[in-house]
Coordinates of C-alpha atoms and ligand atoms in Angstrom, one line a residue:
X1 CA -80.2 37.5 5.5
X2 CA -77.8 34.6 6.2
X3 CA -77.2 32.1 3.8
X4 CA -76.1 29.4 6.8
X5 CA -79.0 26.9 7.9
X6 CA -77.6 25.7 11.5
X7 CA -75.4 23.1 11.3
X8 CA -76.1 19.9 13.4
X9 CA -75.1 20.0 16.6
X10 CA -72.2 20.8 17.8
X11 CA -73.3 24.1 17.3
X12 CA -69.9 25.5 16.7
X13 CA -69.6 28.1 14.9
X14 CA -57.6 54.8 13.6
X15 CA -57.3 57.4 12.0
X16 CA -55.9 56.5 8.8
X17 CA -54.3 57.7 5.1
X18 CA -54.8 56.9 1.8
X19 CA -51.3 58.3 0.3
X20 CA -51.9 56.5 -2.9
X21 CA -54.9 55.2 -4.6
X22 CA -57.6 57.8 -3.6
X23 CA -61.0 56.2 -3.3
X24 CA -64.2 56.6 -5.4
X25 CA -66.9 58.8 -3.5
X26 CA -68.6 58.2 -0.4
X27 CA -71.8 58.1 -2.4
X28 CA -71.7 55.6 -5.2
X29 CA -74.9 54.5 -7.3
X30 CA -75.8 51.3 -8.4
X31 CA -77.2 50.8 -11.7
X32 CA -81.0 51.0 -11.1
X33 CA -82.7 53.5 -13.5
X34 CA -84.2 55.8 -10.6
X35 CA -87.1 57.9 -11.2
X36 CA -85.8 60.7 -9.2
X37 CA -89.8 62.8 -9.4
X38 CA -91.3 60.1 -8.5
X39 CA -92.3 58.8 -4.7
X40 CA -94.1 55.4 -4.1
X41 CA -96.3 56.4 -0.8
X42 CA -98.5 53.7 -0.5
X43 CA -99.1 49.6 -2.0
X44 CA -102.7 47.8 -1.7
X45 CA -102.2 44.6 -3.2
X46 CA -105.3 42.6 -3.7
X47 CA -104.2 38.6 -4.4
X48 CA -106.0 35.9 -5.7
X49 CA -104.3 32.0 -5.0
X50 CA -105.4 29.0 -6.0
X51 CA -105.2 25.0 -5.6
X52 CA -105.7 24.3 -8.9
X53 CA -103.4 26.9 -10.8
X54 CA -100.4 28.2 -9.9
X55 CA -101.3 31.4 -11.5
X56 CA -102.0 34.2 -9.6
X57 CA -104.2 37.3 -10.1
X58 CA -103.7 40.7 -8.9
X59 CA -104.6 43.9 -8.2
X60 CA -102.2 46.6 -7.4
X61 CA -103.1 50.2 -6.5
X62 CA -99.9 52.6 -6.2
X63 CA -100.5 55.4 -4.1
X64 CA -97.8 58.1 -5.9
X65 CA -96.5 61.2 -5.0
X66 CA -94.5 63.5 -7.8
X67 CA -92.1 65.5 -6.6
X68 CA -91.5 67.6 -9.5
X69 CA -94.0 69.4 -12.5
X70 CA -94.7 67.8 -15.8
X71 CA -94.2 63.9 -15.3
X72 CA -95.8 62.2 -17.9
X73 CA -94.6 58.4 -17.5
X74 CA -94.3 56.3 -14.5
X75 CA -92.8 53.1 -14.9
X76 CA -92.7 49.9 -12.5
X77 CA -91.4 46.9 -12.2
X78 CA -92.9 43.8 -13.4
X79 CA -91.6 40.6 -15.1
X80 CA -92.6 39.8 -18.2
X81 CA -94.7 36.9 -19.6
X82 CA -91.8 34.0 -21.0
X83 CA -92.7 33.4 -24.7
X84 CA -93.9 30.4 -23.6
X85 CA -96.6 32.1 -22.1
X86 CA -95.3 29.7 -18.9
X87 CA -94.6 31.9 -16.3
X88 CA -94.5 35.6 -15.6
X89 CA -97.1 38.6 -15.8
X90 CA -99.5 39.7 -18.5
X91 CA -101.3 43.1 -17.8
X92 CA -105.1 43.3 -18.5
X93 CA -105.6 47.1 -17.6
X94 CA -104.4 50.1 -16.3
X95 CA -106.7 52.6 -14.8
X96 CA -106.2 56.1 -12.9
X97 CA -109.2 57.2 -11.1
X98 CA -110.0 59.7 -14.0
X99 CA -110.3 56.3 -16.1
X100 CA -107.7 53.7 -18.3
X101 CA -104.3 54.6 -18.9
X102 CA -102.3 53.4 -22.0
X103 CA -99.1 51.3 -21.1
X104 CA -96.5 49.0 -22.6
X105 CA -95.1 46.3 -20.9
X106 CA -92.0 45.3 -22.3
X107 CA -88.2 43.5 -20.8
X108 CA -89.6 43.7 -17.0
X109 CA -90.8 47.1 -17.3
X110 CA -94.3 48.3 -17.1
X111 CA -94.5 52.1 -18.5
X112 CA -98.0 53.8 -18.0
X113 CA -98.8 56.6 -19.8
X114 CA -100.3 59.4 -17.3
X115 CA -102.2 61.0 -19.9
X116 CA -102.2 64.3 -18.5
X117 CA -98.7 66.0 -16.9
X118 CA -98.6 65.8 -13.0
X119 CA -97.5 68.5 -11.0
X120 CA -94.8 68.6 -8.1
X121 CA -97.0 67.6 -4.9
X122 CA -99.5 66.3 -6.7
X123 CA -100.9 62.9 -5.3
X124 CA -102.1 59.7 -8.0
X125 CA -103.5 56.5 -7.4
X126 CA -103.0 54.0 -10.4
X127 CA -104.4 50.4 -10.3
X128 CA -102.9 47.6 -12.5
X129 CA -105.0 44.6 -12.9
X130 CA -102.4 41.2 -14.0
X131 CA -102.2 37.6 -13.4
X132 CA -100.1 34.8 -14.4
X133 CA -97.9 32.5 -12.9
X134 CA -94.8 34.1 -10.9
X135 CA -91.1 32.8 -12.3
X136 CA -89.9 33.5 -9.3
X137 CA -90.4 36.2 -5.6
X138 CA -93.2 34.0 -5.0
X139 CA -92.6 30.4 -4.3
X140 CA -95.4 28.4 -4.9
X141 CA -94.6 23.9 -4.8
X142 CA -94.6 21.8 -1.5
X143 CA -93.4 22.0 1.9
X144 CA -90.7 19.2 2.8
X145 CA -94.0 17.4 4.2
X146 CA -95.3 17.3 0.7
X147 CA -98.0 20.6 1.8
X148 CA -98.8 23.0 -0.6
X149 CA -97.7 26.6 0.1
X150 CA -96.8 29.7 -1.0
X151 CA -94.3 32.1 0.2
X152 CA -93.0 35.6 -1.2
X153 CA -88.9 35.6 -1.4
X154 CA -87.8 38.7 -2.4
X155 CA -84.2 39.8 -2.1
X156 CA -82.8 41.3 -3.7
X157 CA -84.9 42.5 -6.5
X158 CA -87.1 39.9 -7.0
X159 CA -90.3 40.7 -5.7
X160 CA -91.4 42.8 -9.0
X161 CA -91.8 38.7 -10.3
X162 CA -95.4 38.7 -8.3
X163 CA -96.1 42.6 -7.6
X164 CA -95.9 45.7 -9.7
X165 CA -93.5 48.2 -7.7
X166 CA -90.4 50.5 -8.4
X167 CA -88.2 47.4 -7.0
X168 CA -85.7 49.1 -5.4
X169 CA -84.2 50.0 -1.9
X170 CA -84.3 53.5 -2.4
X171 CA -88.3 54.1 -2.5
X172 CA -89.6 52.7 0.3
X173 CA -93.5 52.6 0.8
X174 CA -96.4 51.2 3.3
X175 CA -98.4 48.4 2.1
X176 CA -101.1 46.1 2.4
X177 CA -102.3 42.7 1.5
X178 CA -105.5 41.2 1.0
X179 CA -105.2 37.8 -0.1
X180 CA -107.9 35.8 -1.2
X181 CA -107.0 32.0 -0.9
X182 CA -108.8 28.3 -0.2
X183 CA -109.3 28.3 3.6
X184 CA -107.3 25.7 4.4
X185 CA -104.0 27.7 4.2
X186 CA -103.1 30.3 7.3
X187 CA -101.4 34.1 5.6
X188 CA -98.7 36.1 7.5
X189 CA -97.8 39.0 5.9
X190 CA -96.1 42.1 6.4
X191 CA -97.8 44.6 9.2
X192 CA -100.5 43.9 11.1
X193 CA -103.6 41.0 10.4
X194 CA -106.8 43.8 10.2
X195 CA -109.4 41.3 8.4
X196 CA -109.9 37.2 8.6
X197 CA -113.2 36.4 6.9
X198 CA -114.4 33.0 5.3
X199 CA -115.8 33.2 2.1
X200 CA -118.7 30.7 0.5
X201 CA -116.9 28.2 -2.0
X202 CA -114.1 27.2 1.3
X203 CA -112.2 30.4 0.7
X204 CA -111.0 32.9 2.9
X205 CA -109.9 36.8 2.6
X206 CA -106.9 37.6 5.2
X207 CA -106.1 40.9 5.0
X208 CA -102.6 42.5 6.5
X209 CA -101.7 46.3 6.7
X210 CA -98.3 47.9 7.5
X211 CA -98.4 51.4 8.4
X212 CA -94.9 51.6 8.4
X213 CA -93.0 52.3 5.2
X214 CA -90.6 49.2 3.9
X215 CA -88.4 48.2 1.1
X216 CA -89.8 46.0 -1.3
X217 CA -87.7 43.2 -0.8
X218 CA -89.3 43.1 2.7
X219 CA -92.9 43.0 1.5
X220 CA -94.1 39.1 2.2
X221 CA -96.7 37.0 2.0
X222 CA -97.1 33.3 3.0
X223 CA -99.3 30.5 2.9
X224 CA -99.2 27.1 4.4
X225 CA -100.9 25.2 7.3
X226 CA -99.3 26.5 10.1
X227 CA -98.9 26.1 14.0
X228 CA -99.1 29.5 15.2
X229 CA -98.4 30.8 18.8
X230 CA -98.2 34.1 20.5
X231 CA -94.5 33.4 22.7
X232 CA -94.9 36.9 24.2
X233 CA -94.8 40.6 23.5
X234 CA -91.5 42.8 23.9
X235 CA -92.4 47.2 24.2
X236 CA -96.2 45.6 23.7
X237 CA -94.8 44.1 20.2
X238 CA -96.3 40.8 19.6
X239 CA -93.8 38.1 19.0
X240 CA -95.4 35.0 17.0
X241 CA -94.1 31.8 15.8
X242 CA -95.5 30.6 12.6
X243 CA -94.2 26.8 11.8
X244 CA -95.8 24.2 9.9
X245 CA -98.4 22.3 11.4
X246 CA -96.9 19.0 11.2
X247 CA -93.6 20.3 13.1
X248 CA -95.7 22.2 15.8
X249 CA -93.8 21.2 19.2
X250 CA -90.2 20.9 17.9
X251 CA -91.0 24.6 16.3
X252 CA -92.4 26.0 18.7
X253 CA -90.0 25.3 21.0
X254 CA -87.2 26.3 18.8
X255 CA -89.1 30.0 17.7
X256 CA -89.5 30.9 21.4
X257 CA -85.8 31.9 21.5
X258 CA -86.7 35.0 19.4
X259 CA -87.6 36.9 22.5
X260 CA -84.4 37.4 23.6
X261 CA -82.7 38.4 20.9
X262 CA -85.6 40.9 20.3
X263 CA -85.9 41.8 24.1
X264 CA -82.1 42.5 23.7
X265 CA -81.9 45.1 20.2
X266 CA -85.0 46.8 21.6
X267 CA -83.1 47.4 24.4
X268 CA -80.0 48.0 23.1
X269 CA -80.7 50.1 19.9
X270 CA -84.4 51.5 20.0
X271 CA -87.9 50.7 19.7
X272 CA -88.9 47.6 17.4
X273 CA -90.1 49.3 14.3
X274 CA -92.7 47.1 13.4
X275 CA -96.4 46.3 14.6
X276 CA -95.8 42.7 15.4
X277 CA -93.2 40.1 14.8
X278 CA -93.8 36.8 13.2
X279 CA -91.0 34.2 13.0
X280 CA -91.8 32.0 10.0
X281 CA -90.7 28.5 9.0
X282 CA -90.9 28.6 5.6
X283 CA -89.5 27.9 1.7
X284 CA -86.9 30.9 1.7
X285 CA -83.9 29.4 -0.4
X286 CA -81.7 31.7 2.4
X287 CA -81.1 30.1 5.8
X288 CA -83.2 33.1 7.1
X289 CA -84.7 36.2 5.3
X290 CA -85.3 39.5 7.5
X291 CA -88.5 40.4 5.5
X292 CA -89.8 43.1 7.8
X293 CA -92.3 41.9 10.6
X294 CA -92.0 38.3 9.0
X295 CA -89.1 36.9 8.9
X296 CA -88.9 33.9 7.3
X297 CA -86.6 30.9 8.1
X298 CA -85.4 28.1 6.0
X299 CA -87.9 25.0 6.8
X300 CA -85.2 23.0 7.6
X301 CA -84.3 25.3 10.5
X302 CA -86.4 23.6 12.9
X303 CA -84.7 21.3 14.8
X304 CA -86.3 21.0 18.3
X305 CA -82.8 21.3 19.9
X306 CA -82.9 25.2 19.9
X307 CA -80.1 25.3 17.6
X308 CA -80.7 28.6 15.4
X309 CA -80.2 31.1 18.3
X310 CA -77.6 33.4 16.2
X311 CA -79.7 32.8 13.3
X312 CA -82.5 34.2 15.2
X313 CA -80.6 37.4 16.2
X314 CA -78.7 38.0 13.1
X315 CA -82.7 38.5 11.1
X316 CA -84.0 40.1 14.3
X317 CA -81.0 42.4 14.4
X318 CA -82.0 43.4 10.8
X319 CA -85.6 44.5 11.7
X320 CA -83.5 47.5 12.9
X321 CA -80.6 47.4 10.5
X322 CA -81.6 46.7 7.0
X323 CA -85.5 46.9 7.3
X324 CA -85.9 50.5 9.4
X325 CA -82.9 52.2 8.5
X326 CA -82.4 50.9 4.6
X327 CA -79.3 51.5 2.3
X328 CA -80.9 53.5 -0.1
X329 CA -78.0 51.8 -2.5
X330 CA -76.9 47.9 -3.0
X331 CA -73.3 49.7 -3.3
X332 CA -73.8 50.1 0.7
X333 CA -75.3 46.6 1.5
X334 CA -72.6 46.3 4.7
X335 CA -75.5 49.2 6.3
X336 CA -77.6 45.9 6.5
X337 CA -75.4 42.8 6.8
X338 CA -72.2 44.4 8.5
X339 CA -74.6 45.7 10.9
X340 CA -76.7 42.0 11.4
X341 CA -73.3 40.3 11.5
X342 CA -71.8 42.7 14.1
X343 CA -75.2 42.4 16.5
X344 CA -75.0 38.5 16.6
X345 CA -71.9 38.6 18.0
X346 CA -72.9 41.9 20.2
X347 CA -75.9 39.4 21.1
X348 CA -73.3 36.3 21.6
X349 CA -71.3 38.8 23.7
X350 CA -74.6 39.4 26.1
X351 CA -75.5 36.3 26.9
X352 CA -72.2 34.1 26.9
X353 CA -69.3 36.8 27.8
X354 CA -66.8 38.4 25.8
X355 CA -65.2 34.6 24.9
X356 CA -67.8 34.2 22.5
X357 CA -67.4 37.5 20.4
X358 CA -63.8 37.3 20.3
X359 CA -64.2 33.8 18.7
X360 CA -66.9 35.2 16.4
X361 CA -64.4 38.2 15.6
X362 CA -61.5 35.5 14.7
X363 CA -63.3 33.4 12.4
X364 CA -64.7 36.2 10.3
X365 CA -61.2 38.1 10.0
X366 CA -60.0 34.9 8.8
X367 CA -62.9 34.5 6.4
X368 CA -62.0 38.4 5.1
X369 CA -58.3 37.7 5.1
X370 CA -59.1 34.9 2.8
X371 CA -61.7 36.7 0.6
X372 CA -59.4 39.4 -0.2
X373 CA -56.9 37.0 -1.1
X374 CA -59.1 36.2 -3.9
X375 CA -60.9 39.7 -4.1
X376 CA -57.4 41.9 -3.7
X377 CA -59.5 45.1 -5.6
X378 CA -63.0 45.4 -3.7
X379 CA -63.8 47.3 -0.3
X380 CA -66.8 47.5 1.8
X381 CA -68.4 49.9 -0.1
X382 CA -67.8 48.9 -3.6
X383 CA -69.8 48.8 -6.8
X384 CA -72.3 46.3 -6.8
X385 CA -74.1 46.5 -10.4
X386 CA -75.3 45.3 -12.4
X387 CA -74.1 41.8 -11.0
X388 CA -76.3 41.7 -7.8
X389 CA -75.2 38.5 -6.1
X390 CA -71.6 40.6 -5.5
X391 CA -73.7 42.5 -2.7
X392 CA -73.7 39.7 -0.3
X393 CA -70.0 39.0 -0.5
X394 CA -67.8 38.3 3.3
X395 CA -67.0 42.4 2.4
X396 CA -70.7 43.1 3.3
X397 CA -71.2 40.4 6.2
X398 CA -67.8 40.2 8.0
X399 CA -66.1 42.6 6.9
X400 CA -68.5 45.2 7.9
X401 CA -69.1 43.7 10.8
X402 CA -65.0 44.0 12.0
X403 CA -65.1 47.8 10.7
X404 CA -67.8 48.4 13.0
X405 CA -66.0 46.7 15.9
X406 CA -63.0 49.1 15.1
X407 CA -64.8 51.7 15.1
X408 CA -66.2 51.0 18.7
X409 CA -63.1 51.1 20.1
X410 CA -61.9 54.2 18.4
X411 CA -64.6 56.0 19.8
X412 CA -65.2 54.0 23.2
X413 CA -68.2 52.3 24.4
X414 CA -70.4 54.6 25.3
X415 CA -70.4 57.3 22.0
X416 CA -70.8 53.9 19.8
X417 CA -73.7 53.1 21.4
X418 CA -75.2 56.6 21.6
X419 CA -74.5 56.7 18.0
X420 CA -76.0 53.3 17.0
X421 CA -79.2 55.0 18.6
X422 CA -78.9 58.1 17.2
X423 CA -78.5 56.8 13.7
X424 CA -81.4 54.3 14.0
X425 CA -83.4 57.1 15.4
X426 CA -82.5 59.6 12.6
X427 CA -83.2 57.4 9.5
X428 CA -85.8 54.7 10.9
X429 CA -88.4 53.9 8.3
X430 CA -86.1 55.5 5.9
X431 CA -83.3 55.3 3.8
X432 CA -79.0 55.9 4.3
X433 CA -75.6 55.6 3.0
X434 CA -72.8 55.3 4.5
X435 CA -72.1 59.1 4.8
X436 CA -75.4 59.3 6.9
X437 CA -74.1 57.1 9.1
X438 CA -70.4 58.7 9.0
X439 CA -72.2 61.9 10.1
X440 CA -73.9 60.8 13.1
X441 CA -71.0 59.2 14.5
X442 CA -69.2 62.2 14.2
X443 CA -71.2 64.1 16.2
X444 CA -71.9 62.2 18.8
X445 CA -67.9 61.4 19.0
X446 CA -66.8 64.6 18.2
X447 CA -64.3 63.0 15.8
X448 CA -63.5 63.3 12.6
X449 CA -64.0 59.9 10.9
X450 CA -63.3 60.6 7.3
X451 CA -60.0 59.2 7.1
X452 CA -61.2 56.1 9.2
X453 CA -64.1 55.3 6.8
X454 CA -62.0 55.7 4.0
X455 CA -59.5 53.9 5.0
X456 CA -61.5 50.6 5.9
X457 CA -64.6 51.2 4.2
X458 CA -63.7 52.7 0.6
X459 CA -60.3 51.0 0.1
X460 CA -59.8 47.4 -0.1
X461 CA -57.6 45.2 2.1
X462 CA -56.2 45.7 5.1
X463 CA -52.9 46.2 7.1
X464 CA -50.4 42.9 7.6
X465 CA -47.7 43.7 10.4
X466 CA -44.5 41.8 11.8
X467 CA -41.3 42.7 13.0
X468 CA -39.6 41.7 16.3
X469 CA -38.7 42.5 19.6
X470 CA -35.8 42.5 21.9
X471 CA -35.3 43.2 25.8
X472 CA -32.0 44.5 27.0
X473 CA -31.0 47.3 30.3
X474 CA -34.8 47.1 31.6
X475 CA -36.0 48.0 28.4
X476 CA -38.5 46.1 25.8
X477 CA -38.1 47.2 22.0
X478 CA -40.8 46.7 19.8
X479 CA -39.8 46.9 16.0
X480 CA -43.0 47.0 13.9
X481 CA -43.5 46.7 10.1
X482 CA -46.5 47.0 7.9
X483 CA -46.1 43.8 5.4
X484 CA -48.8 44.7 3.3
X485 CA -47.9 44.9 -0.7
X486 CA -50.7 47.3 -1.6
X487 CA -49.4 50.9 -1.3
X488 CA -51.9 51.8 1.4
X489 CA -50.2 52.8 4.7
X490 CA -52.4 52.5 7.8
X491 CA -52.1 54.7 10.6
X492 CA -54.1 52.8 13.2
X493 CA -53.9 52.3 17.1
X494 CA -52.7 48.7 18.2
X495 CA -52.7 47.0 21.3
X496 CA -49.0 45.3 22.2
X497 CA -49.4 42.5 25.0
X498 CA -46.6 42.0 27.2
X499 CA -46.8 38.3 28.4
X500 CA -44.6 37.9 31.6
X501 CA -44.7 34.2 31.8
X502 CA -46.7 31.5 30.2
X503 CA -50.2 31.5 30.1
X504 CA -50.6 34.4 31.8
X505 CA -53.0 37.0 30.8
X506 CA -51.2 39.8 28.9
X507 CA -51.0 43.4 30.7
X508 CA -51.0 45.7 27.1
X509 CA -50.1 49.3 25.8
X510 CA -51.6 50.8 22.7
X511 CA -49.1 52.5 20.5
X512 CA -49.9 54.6 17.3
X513 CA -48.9 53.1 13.9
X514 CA -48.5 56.0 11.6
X515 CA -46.1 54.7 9.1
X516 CA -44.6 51.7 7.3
X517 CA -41.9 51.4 10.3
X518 CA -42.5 51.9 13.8
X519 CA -40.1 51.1 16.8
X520 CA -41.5 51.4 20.0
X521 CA -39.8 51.2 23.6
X522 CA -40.9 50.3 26.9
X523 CA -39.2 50.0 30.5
X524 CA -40.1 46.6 32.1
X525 CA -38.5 45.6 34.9
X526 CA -38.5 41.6 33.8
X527 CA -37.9 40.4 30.2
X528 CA -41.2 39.1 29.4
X529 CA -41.5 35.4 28.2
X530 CA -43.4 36.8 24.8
X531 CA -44.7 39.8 22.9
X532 CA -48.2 39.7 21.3
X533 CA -49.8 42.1 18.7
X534 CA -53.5 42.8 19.1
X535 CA -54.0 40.4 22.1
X536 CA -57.3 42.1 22.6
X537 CA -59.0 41.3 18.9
X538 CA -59.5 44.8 18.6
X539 CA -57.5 45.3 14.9
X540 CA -58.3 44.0 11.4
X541 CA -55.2 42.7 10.5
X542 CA -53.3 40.1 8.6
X543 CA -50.5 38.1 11.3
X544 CA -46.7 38.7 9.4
X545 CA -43.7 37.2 11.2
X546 CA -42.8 38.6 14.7
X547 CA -41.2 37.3 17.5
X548 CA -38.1 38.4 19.6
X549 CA -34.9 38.9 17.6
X550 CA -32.5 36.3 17.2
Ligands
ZN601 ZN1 -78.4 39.3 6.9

């Protein structure tokens, strides 16, 4: 998700060793209480809304699968009516096929008794009948045009507010929705619209089904009166714009831009995952919210001067990144927002040149080198629990995004791409960590990344260099230093830029920092009027003094 509604216009916007300070695992767990036996396959969700109550009822059958003999207990998520009986969920019944299950609902946590022990394979449906009014995950007040509507805002863990489900990244499941609601309002949901029926009474059933597995912080629904439109289809995808009635031709002619970005990552990475793609103005309090199929937009993203174009391609970019291929962890939320963060400047780098992706590169390593300033003891992959708001932090976003860059240039072009594939194509609809992605890269670059990941991903900070240089005889010395208090020593490649007068384009040389000093000598047949470090944006690093030697 980004957190950034457009701004008004102007739209402006190595191998390497750890000597000290060895880093946690690769494979860090976040706090959730996993039930390791147990596999959500499948969600029906059957939704009742209203005009004159807020509440909600529900239905939920859980499709499980147990993985293991002799489970007795299977517990979901679901908040808890307040003691003011205001908001939140009150179970009425819990039934198995055979007939009603005992259950206690207590501090968010719905534990149903199985009755009899399941065995490993064996498959169980369980329906939960609840209502009441959700605290939160599903927004239900006005539209900025004073229009009632509803709409499902999940992440991180907050859609177990308005459905029963293991709320967690790590089991993933397909779902459907069959929402019952006065005719007036249009549903999008996640997957694909299978049933539109009016009811007597000025009701309507809409039913949605997604036959591909997604997080649960991706399931959506939402209600308003909408403008919908059809913009085109990308692979045979549908691409829809959804805005609010009453901002139909400045939406619409905003939303169409979402066919480039997704013409571009379908092109780029894989297939779209997804049966269709909806583009939703809605009541998300995130500037956008990559909610798999549906992504919804702030309302205040529409505009009508087509100003949310890296908006658009930083969700879309997620549909692949995020949605598909899911960190099974929060410790490894960069799999999701380095990734989004990286493709909007990939995407910027397509359709304006290289300029823009450079300037996208330097204002997020500023943004990191200024985090870490106030964050000197947290990497990339870092522990996230129980404090969830830590996950989307400038390590996740930006900082992923620049360790990705690096690592494109480590391995060149052509293996990054291959491996962006191969890893999309190897976990889609599923689940990873960071050493999934570690291991495709590897193979497809025949290098050994270990040090590299650890380096940038597990340990925090990152190198600051200075030094000087002189030119004497026909030769250039470079003395190099690495600034950085931490006790971490990079070894990293950088690019030196020879400037041979001013404003000329730099010719450059990569040498190989491998320890705190470096000198480095080249024969030039003219002094050049300046030395540059990194003239390329090709190095996460923090500027220290340099310049030639008095
Ligand atoms: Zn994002």
């Amino acid at each position: 998700m980004t957190d950034r509604i457009p701004k008004p216009r102007p739209l402006t916007f190595i191998a390497a060793a750890a000597f000290f300070l060895m880093p946690a695992p690769f494979v860090s767990a976040d706090s959730y209480p996993r039930q390791t036996c147990v596999d959500i396959r499948h969600y029906a969700f059957a939704l009742d809304l209203r005009d004159d109550t807020d509440a909600l009822s529900g239905e939920a059958v859980v499709d499980i699968l147990f993985t293991a003999d002799g489970i007795r207990e299977l517990v979901l998520d679901l908040d808890n009516r307040t003691a003011d009986g205001k908001t939140g969920m009150a179970v009425s019944a819990v039934r198995a096929e055979t007939g009603p299950l005992a259950f206690t609902h207590e501090n968010d946590r719905l534990r149903i008794d199985l009755g009899t022990a399941a065995r490993k394979g064996e498959r169980r449906r369980i329906s939960v009948s609840y209502s009441g009014v959700p605290g939160d995950g599903l927004i239900v007040g006005k539209t900025k045009h004073a229009e009632r509507a509803f709409f499902a805002d999940n992440f991180p863990n907050r859609a177990h507010f308005w459905i029963p489900t293991v709320d967690h990244p790590s089991d993933k499941a397909t779902c459907e929705f069959a929402v019952t609601a006065p005719e007036a309002y249009q549903v999008v949901a996640t997957g694909e619209m299978i049933e539109s029926t009016n009811l007597d009474g000025g009701r309507r059933l809409t039913r949605y089904r997604s036959s591909v597995p997604v997080t649960t912080y991706c399931m959506v629904i939402g209600l308003a009166r909408f403008a919908v439109e059809t913009v085109g289809r990308i692979d045979g995808v549908p691409v829809q714009s959804w805005v609010y009635a009453a901002e139909r031709d400045p939406g619409f002619s905003d939303f169409r831009i979402a066919l480039k970005p997704m013409e571009f990552f379908d092109w780029r990475i894989g297939p779209f995952p997804y049966e269709k793609l909806a583009n939703v103005q809605s009541k998300t309090r995130y500037g956008g919210m990559e909610n798999a199929s549906a992504i919804f937009y702030h309302e205040n993203v529409v505009s009508g001067q087509n100003r949310a174009e890296s908006l658009f391609a930083h969700e879309i970019a997620h549909q692949w990144f995020g949605d598909s291929v899911t960190e099974s962890d929060w410790d490894h939320t960069w799999l999701s927002e380095g990734f989004a963060t990286y493709l909007t400047h990939i995407y910027a780098e397509y359709t304006k040149g290289r300029d823009a992706l450079v300037a996208g590169l330097r204002r997020d390593r500023d943004q990191v080198l200024r985090y870490y300033q106030r964050n000197p003891n947290t990497a990339i992959v870092t522990p996230a629990a129980p404090d969830l708001r830590n996950i989307l932090s400038t390590n996740s976003y930006q900082k992923g995004g620049w360790f990705l860059h690096m690592l494109r240039r480590l391995v060149g072009d052509e293996a990054f791409w291959n491996g962006i594939s191969a890893y999309y194509n190897r976990f889609k609809n599923g689940n990873a960590l960071t050493d999934d992605f570690r291991a495709v890269m590897e193979e497809v670059s025949r290098t050994n990344l270990e040090e590299f990941f650890r380096q940038w991903v597990l340990t925090p900070g990152q190198p600051e260099i200075g030094g000087d240089w002189s030119y004497a005889d026909g030769l250039l010395t470079v003395n190099l230093r690495q600034l950085q208090a931490a006790e971490t020593v990079y070894r990293t490649n950088l690019d030196l830029g020879f400037v041979s007068e001013p404003g000329a384009t730099p010719k450059f040389e990569t040498i190989r920092l491998d320890g705190r000093d470096g000198t480095f000598t080249f024969k030039l047949e003219k002094e050049p009027a300046d030395v540059v470090l990194d003239p390329n944006v090709w190095l996460l690093w923090k500027p220290g003094p340099f310049g030639r030697a008095r």
